[in-house]
PDB file of N, CA and C in Angstrom:
ATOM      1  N   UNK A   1     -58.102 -31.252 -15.046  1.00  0.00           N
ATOM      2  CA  UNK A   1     -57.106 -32.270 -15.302  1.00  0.00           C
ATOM      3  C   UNK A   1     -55.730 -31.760 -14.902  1.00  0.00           C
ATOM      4  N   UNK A   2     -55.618 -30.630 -15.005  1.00  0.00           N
ATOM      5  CA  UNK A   2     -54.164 -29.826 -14.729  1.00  0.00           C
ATOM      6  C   UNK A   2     -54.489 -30.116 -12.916  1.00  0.00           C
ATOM      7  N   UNK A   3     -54.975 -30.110 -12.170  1.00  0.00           N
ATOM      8  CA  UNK A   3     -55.145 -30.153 -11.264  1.00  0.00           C
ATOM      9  C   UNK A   3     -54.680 -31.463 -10.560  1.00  0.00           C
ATOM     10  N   UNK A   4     -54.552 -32.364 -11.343  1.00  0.00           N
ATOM     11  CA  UNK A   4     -54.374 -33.825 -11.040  1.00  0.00           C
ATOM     12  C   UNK A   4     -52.613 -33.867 -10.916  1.00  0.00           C
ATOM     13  N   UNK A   5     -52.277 -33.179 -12.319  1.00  0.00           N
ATOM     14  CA  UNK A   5     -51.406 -33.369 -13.197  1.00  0.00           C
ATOM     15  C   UNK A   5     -50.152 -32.950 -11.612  1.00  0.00           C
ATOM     16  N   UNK A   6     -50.553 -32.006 -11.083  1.00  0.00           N
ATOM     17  CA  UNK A   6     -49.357 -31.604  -9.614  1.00  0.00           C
ATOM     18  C   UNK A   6     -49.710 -32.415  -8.613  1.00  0.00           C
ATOM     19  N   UNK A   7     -50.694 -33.033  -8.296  1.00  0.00           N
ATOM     20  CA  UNK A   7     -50.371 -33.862  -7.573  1.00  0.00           C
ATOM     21  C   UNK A   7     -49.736 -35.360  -7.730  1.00  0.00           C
ATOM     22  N   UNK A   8     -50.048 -35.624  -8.786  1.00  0.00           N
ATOM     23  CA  UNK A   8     -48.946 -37.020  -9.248  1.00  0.00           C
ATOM     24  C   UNK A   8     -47.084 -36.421  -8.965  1.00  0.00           C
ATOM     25  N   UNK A   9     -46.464 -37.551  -8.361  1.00  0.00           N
ATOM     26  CA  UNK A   9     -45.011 -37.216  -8.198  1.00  0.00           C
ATOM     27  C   UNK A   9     -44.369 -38.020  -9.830  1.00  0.00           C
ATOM     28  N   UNK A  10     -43.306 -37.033 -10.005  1.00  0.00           N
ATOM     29  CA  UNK A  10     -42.522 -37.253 -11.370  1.00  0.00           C
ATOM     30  C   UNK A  10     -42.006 -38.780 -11.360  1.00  0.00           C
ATOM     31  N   UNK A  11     -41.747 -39.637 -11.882  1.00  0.00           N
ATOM     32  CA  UNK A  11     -40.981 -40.766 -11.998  1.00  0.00           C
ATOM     33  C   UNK A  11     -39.778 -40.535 -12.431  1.00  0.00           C
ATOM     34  N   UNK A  12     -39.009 -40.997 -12.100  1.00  0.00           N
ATOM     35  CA  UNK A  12     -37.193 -40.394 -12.711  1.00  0.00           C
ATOM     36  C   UNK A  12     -37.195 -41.853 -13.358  1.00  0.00           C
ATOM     37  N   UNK A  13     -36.841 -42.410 -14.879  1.00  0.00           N
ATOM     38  CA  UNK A  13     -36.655 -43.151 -15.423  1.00  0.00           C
ATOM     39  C   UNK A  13     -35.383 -43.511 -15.559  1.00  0.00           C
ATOM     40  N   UNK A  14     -34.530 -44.471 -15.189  1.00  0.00           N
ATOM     41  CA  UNK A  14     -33.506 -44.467 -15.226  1.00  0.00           C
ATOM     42  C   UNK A  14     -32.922 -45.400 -16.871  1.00  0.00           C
ATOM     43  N   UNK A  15     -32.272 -44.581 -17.925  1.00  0.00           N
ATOM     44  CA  UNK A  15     -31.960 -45.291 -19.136  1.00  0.00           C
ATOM     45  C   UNK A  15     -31.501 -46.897 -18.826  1.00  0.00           C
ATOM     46  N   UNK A  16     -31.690 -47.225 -19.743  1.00  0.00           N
ATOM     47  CA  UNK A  16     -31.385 -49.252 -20.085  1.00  0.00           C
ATOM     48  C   UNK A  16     -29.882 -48.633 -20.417  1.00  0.00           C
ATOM     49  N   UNK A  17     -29.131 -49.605 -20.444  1.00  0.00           N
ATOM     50  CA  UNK A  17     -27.545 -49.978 -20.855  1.00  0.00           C
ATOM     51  C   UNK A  17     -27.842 -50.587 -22.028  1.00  0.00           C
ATOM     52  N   UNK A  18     -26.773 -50.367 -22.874  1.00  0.00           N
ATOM     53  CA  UNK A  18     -26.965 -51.433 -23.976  1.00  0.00           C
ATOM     54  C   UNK A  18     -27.143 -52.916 -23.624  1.00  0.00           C
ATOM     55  N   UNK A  19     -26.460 -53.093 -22.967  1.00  0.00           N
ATOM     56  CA  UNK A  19     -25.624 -55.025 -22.279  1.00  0.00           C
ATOM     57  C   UNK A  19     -27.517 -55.420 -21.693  1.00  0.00           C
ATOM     58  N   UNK A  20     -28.177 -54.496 -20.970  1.00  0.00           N
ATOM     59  CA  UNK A  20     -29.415 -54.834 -20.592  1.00  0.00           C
ATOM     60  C   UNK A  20     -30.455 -54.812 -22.017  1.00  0.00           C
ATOM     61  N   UNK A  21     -30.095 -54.082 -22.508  1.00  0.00           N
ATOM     62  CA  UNK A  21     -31.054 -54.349 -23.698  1.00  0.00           C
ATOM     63  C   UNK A  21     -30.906 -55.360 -24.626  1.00  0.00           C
ATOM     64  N   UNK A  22     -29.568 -55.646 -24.706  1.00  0.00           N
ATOM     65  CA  UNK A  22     -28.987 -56.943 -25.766  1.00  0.00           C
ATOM     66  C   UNK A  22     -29.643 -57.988 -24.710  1.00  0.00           C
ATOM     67  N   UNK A  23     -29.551 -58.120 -23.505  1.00  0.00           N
ATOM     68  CA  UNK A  23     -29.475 -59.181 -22.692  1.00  0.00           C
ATOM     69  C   UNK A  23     -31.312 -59.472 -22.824  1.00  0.00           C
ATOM     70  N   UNK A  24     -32.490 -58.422 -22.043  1.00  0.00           N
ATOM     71  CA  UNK A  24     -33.989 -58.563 -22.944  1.00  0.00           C
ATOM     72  C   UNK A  24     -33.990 -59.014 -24.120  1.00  0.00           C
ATOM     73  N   UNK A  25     -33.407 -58.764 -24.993  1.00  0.00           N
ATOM     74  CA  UNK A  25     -33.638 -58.919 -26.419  1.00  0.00           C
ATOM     75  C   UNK A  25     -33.532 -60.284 -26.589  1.00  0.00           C
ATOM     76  N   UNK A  26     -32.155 -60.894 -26.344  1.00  0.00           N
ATOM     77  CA  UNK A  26     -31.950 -62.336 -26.325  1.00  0.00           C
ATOM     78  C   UNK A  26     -32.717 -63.095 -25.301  1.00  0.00           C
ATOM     79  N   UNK A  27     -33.837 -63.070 -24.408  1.00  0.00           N
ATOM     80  CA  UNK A  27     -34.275 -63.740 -23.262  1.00  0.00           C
ATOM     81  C   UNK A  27     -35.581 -63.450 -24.613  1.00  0.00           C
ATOM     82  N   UNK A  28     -36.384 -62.631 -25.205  1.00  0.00           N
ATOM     83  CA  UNK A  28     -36.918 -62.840 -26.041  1.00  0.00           C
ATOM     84  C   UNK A  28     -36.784 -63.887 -26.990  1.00  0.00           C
ATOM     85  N   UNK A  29     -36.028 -63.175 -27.870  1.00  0.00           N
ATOM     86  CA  UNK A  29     -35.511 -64.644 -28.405  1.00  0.00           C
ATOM     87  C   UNK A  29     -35.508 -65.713 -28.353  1.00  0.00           C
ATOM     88  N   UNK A  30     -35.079 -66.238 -26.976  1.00  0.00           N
ATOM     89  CA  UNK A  30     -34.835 -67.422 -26.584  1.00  0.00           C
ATOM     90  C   UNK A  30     -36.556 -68.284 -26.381  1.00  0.00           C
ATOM     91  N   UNK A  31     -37.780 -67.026 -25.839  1.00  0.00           N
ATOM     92  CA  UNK A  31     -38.845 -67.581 -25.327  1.00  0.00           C
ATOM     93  C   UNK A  31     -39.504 -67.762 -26.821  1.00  0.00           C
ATOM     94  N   UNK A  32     -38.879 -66.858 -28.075  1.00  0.00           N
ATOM     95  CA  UNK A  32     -39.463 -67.147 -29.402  1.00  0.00           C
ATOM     96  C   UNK A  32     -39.223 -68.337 -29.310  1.00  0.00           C
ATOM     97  N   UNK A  33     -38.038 -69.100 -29.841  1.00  0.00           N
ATOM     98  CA  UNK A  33     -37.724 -70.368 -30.151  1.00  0.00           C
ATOM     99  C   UNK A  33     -38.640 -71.436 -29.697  1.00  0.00           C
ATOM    100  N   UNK A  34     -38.439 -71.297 -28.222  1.00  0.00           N
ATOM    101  CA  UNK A  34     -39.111 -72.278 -27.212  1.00  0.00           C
ATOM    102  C   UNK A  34     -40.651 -72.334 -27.715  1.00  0.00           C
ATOM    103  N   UNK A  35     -40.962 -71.556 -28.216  1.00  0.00           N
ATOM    104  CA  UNK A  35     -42.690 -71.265 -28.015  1.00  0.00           C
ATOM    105  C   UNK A  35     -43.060 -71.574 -29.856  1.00  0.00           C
ATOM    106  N   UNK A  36     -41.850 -71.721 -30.735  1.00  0.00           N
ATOM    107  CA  UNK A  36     -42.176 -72.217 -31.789  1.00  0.00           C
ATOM    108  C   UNK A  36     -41.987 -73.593 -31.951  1.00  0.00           C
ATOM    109  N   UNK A  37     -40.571 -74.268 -30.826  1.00  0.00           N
ATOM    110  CA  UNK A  37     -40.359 -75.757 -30.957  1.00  0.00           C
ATOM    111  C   UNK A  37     -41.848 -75.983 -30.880  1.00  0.00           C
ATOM    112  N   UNK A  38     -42.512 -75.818 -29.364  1.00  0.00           N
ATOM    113  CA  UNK A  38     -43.326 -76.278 -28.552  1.00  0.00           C
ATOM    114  C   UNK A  38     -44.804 -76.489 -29.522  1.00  0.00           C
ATOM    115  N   UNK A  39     -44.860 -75.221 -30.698  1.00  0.00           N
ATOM    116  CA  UNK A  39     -46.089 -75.212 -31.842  1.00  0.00           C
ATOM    117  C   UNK A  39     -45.748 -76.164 -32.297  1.00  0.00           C
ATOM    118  N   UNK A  40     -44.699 -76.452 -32.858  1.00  0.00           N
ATOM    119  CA  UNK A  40     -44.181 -77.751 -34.448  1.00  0.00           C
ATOM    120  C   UNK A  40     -44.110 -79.129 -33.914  1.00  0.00           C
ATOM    121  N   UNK A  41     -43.598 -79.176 -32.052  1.00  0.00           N
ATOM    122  CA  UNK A  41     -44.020 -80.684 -31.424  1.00  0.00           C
ATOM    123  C   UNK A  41     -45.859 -80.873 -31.694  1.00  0.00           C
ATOM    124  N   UNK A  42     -46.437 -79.632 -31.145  1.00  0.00           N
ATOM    125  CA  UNK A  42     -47.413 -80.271 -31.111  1.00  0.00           C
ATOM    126  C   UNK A  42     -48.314 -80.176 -32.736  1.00  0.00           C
ATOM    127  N   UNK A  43     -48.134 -79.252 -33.803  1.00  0.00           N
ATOM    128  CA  UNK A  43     -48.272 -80.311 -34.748  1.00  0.00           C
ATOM    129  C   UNK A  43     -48.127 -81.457 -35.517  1.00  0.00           C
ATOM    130  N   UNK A  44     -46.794 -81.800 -35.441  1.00  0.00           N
ATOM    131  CA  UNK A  44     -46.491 -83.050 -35.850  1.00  0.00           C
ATOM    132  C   UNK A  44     -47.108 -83.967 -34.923  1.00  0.00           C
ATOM    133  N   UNK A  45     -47.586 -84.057 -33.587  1.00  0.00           N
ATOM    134  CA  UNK A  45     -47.884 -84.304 -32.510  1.00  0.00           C
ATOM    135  C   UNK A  45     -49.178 -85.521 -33.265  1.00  0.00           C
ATOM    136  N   UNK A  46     -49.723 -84.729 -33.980  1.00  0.00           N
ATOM    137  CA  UNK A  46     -50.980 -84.934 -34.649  1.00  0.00           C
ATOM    138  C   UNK A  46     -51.905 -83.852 -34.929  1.00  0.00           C
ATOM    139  N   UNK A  47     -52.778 -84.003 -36.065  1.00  0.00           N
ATOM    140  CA  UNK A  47     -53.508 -83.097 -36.528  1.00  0.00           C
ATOM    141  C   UNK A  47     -55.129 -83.029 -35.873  1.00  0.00           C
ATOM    142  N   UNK A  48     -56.165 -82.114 -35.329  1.00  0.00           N
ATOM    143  CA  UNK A  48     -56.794 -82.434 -34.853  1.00  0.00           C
ATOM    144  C   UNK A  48     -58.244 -82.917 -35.824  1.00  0.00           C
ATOM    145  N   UNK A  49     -57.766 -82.347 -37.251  1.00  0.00           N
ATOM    146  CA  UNK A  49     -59.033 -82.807 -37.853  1.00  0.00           C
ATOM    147  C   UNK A  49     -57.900 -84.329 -38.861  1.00  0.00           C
ATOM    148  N   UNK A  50     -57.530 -85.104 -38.319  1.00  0.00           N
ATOM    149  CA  UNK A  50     -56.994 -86.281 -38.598  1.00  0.00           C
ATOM    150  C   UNK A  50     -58.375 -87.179 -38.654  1.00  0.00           C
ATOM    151  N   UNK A  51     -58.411 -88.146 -39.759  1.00  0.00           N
ATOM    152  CA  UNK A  51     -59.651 -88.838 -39.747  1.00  0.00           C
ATOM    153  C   UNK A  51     -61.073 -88.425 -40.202  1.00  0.00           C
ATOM    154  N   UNK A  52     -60.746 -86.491 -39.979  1.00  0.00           N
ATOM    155  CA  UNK A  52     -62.134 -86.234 -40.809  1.00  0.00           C
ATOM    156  C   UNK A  52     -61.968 -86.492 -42.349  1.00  0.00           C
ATOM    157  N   UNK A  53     -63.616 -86.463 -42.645  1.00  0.00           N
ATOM    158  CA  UNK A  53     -63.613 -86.569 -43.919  1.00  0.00           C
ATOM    159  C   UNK A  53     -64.045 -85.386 -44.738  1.00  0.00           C
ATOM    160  N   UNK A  54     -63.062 -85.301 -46.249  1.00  0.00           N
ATOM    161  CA  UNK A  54     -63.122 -84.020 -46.526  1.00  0.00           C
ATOM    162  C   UNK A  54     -64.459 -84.155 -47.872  1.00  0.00           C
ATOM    163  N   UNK A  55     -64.791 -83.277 -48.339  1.00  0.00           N
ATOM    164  CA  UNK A  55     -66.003 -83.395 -48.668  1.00  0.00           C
ATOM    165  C   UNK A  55     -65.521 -82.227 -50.130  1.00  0.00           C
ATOM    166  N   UNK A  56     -66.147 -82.311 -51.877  1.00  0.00           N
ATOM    167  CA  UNK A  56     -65.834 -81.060 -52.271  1.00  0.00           C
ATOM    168  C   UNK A  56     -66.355 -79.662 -51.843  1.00  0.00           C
ATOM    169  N   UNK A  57     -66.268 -78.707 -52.373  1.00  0.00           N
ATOM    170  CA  UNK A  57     -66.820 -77.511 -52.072  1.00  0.00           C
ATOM    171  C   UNK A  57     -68.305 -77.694 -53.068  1.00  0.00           C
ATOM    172  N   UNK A  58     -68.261 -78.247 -53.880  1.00  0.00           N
ATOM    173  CA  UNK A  58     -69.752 -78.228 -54.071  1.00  0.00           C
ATOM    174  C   UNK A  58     -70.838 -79.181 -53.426  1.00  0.00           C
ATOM    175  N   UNK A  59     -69.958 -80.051 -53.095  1.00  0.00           N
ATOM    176  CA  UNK A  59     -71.311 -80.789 -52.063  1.00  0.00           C
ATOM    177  C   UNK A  59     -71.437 -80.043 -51.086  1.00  0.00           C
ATOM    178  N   UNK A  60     -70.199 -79.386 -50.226  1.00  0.00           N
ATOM    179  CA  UNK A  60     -70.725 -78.731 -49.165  1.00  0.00           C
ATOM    180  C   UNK A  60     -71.938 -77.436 -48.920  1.00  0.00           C
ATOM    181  N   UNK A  61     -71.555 -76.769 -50.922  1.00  0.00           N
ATOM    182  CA  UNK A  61     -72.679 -75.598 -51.162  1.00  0.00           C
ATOM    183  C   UNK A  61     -74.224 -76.436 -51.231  1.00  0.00           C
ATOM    184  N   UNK A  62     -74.174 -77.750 -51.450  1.00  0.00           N
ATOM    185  CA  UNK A  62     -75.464 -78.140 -51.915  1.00  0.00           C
ATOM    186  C   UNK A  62     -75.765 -78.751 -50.700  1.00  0.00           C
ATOM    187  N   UNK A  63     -74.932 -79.460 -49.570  1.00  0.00           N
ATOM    188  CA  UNK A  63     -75.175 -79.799 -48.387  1.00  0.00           C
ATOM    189  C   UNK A  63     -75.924 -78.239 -47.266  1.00  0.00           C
ATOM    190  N   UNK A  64     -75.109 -77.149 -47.780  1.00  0.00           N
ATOM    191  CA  UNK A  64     -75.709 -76.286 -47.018  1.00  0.00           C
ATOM    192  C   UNK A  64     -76.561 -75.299 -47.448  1.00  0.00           C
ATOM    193  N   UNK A  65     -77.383 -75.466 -48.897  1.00  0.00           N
ATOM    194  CA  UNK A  65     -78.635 -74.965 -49.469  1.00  0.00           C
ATOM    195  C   UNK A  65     -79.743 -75.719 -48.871  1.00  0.00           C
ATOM    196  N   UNK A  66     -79.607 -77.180 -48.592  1.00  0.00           N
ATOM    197  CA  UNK A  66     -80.621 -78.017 -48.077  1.00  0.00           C
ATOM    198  C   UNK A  66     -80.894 -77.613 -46.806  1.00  0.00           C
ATOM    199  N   UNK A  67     -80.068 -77.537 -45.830  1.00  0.00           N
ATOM    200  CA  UNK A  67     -80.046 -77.321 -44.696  1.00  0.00           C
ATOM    201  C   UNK A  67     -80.369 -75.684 -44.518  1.00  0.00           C
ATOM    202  N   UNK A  68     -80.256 -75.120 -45.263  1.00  0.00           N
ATOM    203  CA  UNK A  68     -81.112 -73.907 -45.188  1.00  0.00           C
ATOM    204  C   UNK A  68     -82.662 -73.799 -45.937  1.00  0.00           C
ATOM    205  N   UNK A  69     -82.886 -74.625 -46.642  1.00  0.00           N
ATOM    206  CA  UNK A  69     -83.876 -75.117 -47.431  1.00  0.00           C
ATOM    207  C   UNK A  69     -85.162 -75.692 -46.128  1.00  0.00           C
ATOM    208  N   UNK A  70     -84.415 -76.314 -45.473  1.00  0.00           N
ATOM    209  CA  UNK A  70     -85.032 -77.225 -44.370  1.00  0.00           C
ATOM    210  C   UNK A  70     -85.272 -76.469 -43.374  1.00  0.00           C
ATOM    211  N   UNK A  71     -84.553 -75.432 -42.866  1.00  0.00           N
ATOM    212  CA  UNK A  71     -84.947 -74.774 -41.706  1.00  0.00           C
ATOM    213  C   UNK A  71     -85.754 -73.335 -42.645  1.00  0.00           C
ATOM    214  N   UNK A  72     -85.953 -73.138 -43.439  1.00  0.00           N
ATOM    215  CA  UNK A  72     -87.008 -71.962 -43.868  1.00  0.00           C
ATOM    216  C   UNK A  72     -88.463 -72.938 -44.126  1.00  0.00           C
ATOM    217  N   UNK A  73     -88.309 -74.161 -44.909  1.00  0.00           N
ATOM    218  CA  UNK A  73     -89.976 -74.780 -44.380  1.00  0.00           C
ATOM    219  C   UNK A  73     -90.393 -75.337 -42.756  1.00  0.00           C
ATOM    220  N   UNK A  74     -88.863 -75.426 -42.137  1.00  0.00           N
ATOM    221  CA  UNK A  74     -89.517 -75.286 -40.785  1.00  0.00           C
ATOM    222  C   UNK A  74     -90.806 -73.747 -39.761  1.00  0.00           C
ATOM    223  N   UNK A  75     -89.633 -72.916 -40.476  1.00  0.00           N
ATOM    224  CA  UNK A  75     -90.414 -71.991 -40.223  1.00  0.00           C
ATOM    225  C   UNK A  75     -91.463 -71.401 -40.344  1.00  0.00           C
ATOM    226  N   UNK A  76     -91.509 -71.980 -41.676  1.00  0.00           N
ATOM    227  CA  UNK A  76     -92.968 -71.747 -42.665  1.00  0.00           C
ATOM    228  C   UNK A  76     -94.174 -72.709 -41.869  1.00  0.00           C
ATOM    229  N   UNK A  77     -93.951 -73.649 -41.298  1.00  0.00           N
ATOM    230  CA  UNK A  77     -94.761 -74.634 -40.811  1.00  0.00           C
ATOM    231  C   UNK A  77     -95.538 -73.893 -39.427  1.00  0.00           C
ATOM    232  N   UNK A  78     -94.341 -73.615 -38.710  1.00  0.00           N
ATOM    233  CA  UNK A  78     -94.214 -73.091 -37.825  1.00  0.00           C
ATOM    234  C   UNK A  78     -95.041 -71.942 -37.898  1.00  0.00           C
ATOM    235  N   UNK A  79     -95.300 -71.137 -38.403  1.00  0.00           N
ATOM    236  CA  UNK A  79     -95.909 -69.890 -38.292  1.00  0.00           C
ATOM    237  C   UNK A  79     -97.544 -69.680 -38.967  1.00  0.00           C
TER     238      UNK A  79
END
């Protein structure tokens, strides 16, 4: 690996300025905003489970004991 390590040439990094780093920082910023309007248009936009119907949590435990109920005598049939 040391062997590699001399043939790669050094990169000279040249430091950021403050004024460039304030200036990234705020172009961040700016793409935050944009990219949170753009979330809150499109929820208010509409919701995608709009119209479903909500169901309690215990019908859904007893909706999905059956349905596991149903596919283990499938199997049972099955075999």
């Amino acid at each position: 690996m040391d062997q590699n390590k001399e043939k790669l040439e050094k990169v000279n990094v040249e430091p950021i300025s403050a004024q460039e780093k304030q200036h990234e920082k705020k172009e961040i910023m700016d793409a935050a905003k944009r990219a949170s309007k753009g979330a809150s248009a499109k929820s208010s936009a509409g919701d995608e489970l709009d119209g479903v119907e909500t169901i309690s949590r215990e019908q859904a435990m007893d909706e999905m004991r059956k349905a596991a109920q149903k596919v283990k005598n499938a199997n049972k049939r099955q075999a």
